[in-house]
Coordinates of C-alpha atoms and ligand atoms in Angstrom, one line a residue:
X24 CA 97.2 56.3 84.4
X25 CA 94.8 54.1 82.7
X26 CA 96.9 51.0 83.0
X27 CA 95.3 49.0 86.5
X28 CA 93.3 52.2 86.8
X29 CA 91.3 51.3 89.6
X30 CA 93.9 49.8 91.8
X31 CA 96.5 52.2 91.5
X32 CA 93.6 55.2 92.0
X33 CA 92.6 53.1 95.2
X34 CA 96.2 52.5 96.7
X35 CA 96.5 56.2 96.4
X36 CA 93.5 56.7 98.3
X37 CA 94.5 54.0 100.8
X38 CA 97.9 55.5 101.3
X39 CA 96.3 58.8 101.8
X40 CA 92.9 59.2 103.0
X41 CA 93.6 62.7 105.1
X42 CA 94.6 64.3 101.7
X43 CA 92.9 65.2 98.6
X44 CA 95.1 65.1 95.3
X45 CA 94.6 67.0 92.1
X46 CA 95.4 66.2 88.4
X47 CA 95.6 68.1 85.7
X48 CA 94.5 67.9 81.8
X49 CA 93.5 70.2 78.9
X50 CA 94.8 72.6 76.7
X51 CA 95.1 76.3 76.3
X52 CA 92.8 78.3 78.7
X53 CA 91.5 75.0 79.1
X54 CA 91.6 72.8 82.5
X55 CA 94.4 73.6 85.1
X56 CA 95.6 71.4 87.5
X57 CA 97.6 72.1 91.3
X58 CA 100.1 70.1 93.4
X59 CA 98.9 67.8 95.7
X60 CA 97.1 68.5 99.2
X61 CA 94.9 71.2 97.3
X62 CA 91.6 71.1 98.5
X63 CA 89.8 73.4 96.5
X64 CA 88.7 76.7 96.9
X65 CA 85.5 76.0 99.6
X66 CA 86.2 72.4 100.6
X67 CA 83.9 71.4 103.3
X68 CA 86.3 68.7 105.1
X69 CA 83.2 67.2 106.6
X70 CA 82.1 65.7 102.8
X71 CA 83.7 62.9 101.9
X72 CA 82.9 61.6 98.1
X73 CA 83.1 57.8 97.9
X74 CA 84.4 58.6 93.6
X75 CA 87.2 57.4 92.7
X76 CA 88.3 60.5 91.1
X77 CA 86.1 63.9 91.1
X78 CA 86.4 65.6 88.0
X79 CA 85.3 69.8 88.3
X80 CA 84.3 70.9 84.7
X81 CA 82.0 68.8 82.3
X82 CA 83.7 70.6 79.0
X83 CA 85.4 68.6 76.1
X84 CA 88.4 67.9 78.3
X85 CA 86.1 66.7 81.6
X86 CA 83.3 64.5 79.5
X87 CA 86.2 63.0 77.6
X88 CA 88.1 62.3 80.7
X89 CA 84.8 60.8 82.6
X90 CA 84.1 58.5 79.4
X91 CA 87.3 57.1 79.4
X92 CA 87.8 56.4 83.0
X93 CA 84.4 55.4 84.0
X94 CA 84.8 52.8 80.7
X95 CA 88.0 51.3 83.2
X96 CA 85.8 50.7 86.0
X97 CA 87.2 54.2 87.7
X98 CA 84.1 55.7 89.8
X99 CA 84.0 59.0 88.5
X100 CA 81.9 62.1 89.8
X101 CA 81.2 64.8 87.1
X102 CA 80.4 68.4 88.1
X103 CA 79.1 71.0 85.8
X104 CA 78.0 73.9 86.7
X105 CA 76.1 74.8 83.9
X106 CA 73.3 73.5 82.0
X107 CA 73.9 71.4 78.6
X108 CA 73.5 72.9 75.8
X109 CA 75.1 76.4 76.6
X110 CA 77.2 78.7 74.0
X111 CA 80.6 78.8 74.5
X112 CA 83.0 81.6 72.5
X113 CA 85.3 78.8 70.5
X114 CA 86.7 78.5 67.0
X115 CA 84.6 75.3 67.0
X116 CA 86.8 73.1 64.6
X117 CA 88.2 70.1 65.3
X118 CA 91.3 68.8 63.8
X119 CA 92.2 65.9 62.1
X120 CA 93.9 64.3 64.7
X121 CA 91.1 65.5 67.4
X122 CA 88.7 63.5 64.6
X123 CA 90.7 60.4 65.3
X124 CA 90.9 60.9 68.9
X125 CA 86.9 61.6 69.2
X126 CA 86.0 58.4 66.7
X127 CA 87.8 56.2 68.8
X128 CA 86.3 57.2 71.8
X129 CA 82.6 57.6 71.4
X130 CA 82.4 58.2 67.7
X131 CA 81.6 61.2 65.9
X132 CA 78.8 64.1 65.9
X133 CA 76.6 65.0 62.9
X134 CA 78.7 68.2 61.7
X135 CA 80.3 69.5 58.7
X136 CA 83.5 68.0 57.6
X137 CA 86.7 70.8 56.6
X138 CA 89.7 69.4 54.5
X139 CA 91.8 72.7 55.5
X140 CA 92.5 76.1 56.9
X141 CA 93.1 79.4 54.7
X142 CA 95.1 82.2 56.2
X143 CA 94.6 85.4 55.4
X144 CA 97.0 88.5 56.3
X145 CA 95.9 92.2 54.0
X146 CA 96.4 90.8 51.1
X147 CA 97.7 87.8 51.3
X148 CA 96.2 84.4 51.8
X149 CA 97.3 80.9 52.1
X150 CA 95.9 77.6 51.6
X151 CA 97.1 74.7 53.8
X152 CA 94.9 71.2 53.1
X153 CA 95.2 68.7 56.0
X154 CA 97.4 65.6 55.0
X155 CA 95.5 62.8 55.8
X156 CA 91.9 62.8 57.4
X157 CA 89.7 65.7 58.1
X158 CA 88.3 68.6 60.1
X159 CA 84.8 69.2 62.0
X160 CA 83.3 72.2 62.6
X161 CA 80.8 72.0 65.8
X162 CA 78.9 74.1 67.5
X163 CA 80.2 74.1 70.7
X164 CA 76.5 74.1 72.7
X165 CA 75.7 71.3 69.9
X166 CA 79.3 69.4 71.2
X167 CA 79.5 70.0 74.7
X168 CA 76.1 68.5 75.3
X169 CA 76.3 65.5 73.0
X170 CA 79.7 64.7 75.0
X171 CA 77.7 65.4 78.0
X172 CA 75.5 63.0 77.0
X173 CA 78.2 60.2 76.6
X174 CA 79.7 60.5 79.6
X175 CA 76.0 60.6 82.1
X176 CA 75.5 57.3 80.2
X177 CA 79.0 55.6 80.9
X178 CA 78.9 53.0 83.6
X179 CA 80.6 54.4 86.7
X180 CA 80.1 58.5 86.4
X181 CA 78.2 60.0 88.3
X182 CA 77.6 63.3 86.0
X183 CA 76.1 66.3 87.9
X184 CA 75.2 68.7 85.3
X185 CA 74.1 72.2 86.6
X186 CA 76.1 71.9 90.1
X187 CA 79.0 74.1 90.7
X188 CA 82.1 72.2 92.4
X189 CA 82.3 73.6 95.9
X190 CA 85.0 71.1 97.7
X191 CA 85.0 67.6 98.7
X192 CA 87.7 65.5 99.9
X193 CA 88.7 62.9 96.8
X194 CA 91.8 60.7 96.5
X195 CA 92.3 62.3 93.1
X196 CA 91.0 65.9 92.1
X197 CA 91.4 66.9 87.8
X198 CA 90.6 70.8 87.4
X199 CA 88.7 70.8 83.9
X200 CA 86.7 73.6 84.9
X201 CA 87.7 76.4 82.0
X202 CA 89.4 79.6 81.5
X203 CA 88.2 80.9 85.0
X204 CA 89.6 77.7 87.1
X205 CA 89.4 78.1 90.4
X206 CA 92.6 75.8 90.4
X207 CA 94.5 78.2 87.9
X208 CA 93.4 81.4 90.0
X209 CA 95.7 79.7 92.9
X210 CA 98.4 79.6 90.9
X211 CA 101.2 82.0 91.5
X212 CA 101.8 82.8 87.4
X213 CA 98.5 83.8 86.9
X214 CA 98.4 86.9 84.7
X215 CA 96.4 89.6 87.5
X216 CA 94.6 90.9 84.1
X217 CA 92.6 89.8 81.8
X218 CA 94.5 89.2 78.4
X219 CA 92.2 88.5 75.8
X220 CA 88.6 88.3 74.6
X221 CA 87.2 85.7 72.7
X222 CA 83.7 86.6 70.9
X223 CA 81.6 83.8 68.9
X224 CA 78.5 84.8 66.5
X225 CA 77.0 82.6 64.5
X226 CA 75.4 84.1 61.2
X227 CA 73.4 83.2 58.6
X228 CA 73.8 85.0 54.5
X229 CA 77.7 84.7 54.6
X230 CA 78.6 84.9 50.9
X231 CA 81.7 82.6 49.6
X232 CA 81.8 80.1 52.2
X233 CA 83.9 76.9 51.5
X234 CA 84.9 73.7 53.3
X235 CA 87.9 75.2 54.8
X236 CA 88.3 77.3 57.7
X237 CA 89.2 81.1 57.2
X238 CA 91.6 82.5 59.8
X239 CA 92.4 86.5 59.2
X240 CA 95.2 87.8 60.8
X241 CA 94.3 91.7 62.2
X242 CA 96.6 94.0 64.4
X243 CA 93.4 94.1 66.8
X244 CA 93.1 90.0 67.0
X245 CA 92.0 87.2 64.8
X246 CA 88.8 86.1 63.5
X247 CA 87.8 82.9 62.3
X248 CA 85.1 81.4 59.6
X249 CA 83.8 78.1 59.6
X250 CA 80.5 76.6 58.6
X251 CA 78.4 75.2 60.9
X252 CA 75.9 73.2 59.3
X253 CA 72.6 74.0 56.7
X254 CA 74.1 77.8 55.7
X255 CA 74.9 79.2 59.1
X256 CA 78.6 80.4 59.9
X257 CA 80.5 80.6 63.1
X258 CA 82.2 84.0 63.2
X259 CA 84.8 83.9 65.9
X260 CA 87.1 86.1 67.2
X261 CA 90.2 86.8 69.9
X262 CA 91.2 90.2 70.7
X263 CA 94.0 91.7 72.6
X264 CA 91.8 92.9 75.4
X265 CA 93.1 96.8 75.0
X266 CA 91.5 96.9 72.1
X267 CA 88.3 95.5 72.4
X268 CA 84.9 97.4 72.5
X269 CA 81.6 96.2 72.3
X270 CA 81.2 96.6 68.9
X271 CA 84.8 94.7 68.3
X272 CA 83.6 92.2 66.6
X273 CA 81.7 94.6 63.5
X274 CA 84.9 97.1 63.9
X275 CA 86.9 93.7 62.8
X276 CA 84.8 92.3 59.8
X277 CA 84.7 95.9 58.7
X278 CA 88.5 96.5 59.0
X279 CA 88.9 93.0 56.5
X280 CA 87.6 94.8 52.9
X281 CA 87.3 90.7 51.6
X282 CA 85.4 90.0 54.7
X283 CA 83.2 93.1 54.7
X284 CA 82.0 92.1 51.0
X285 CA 80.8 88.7 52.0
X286 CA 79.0 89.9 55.4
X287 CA 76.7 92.4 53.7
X288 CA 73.5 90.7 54.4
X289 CA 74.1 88.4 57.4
X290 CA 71.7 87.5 60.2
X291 CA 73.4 87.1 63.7
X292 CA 71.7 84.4 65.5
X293 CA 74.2 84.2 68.8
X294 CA 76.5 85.9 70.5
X295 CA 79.2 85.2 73.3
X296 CA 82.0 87.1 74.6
X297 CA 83.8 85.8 77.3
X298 CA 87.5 87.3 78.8
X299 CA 90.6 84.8 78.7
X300 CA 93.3 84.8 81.3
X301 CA 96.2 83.9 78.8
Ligands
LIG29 C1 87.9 82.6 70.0 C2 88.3 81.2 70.4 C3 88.5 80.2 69.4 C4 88.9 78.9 69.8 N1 88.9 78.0 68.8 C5 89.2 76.7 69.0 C6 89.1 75.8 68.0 O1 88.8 76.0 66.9 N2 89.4 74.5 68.3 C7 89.7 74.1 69.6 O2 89.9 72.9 69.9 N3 89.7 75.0 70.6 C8 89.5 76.3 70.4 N4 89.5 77.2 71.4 C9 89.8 76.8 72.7 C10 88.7 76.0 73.4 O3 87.5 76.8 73.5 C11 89.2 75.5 74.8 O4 90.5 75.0 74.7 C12 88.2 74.4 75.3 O5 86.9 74.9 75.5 C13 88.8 73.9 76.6 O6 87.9 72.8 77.0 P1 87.8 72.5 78.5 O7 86.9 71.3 78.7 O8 89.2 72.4 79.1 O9 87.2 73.8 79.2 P2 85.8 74.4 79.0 O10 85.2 74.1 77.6 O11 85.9 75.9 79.3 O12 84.8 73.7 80.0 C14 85.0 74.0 81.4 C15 83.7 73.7 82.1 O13 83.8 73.8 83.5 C16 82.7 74.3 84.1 N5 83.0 74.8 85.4 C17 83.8 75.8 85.7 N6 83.9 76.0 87.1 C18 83.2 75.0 87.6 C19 82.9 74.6 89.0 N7 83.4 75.2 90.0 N8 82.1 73.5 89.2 C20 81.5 72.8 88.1 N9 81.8 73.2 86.8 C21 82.6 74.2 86.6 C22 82.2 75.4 83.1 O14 80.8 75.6 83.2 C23 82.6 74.7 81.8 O15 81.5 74.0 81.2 C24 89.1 78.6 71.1 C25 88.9 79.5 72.1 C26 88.6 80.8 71.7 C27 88.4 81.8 72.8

């Protein structure tokens, strides 16, 4: 798409001026696109945006997307409903190849570099050291806003932090907007229940920390370690939602005896729980 960008974008709106068209892009319980002729989910067909391309969600995938567009001379309109910086529940590393991806693209943030992951089932643990390159571990309110950030200041986006999408007619549409998108809820494989929960806490005064990220397998879910930056710790976790509780997240650490020895004395800074979809 990024070959001719703003030609091809503008034929399709030429072509078509009575429909609106949507894209998709993202990962996992990420962004979620729809066929074409979907006009979101409270389109008022009176507004007509003059963008090239109107992108719902101003995440990772949606500030990426609006930086490297708006860089082709695409006019770009960026909606976020929230506010910059905001917690997100997230294992907040970034792998190699996301490293690369990033550095090409508007460089890197200030964050703490990981070499590996280290898996740990009872028992059992195992180390796996990434090949080439390295990992960052970012807080994801430190991230999303520093992305943010990038793509306000690109020529040619028109970013609209703290303004929830509500429908406008656009030759091209791109549903970034999350694990609740409104595109995705239209979709007729949508699970009708919640399946998961994903709960982030970061802590200060966990013992044995290293520069790889700890991932412990549980019947409940999976937590995650990771520093963060000047000795705090994400602590992050995803649980099958039928067993989740409040207290989930203390129920896990305590159910890992090598985890429960290193959280003894920790101070819990944040917290965020938020329900997945998939
Ligand atoms: C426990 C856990 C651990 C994880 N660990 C990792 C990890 O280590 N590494 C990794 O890469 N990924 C990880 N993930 C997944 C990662 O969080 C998501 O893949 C990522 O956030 C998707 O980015 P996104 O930009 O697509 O969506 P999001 O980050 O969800 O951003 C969507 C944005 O859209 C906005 N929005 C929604 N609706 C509207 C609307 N109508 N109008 C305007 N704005 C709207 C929201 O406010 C939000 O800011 C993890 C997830 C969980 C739950």
């Amino acid at each position: 798409m990024l070959r001719q960008p703003v030609e091809r974008i503008r034929a399709v709106h030429a072509a078509r001026p009575d429909r609106v068209r949507a894209a998709c892009s993202g990962r996992s319980g990420g962004a979620h696109g729809v066929g074409p002729g979907f006009r979101g989910r409270d389109v008022d067909p009176g507004v007509v945006t003059s963008a090239d391309v109107t992108i719902v969600g101003g995440g990772p995938a949606g500030a990426a997307l609006a930086v490297a567009l708006g860089r082709q001379g695409v006019r770009v309109e960026l909606y976020e409903k929230a506010r910059h910086p905001r917690l997100k529940a997230c294992g907040e590393g970034l792998l190699p190849h996301g490293v690369s991806a990033l550095r090409d693209l508007v460089g890197l943030p200030d964050a703490p570099t990981v070499r590996g992951l280290r898996f740990r089932a009872g028992e059992e643990s195992v180390d796996a050291t990434f090949p080439t390159g390295h990992g960052l571990v970012v807080r994801r309110d430190r991230f999303d806003n520093w992305l943010f950030d990038h793509a306000a200041s690109t020529p040619n986006v028109d970013a609209r932090p703290g303004t929830r999408y509500m429908g406008t007619r656009a030759p091209i549409l791109v549903g970034a907007d999350g694990r609740q998108s409104m595109f995705h809820r239209g979709l007729p494989a949508t699970p009708a229940r919640p399946r998961r929960v994903g709960l982030s806490t970061h802590a200060i005064g966990v013992e044995g920390v290293t520069d790889r990220v700890e991932v412990f397998f549980q019947p409940d879910g999976e937590l995650y370690l990771a520093p963060t930056g000047d000795g705090e710790v994400l602590i992050s976790a995803l649980f099958d939602y039928r067993h989740f509780t409040p207290d989930g997240l203390t129920r896990l650490v305590a159910a890992i005896p090598a985890l429960r020895a290193r959280t003894r004395r920790i101070l819990l800074k944040t917290l965020r729980i938020e329900w997945y979809e998939q």
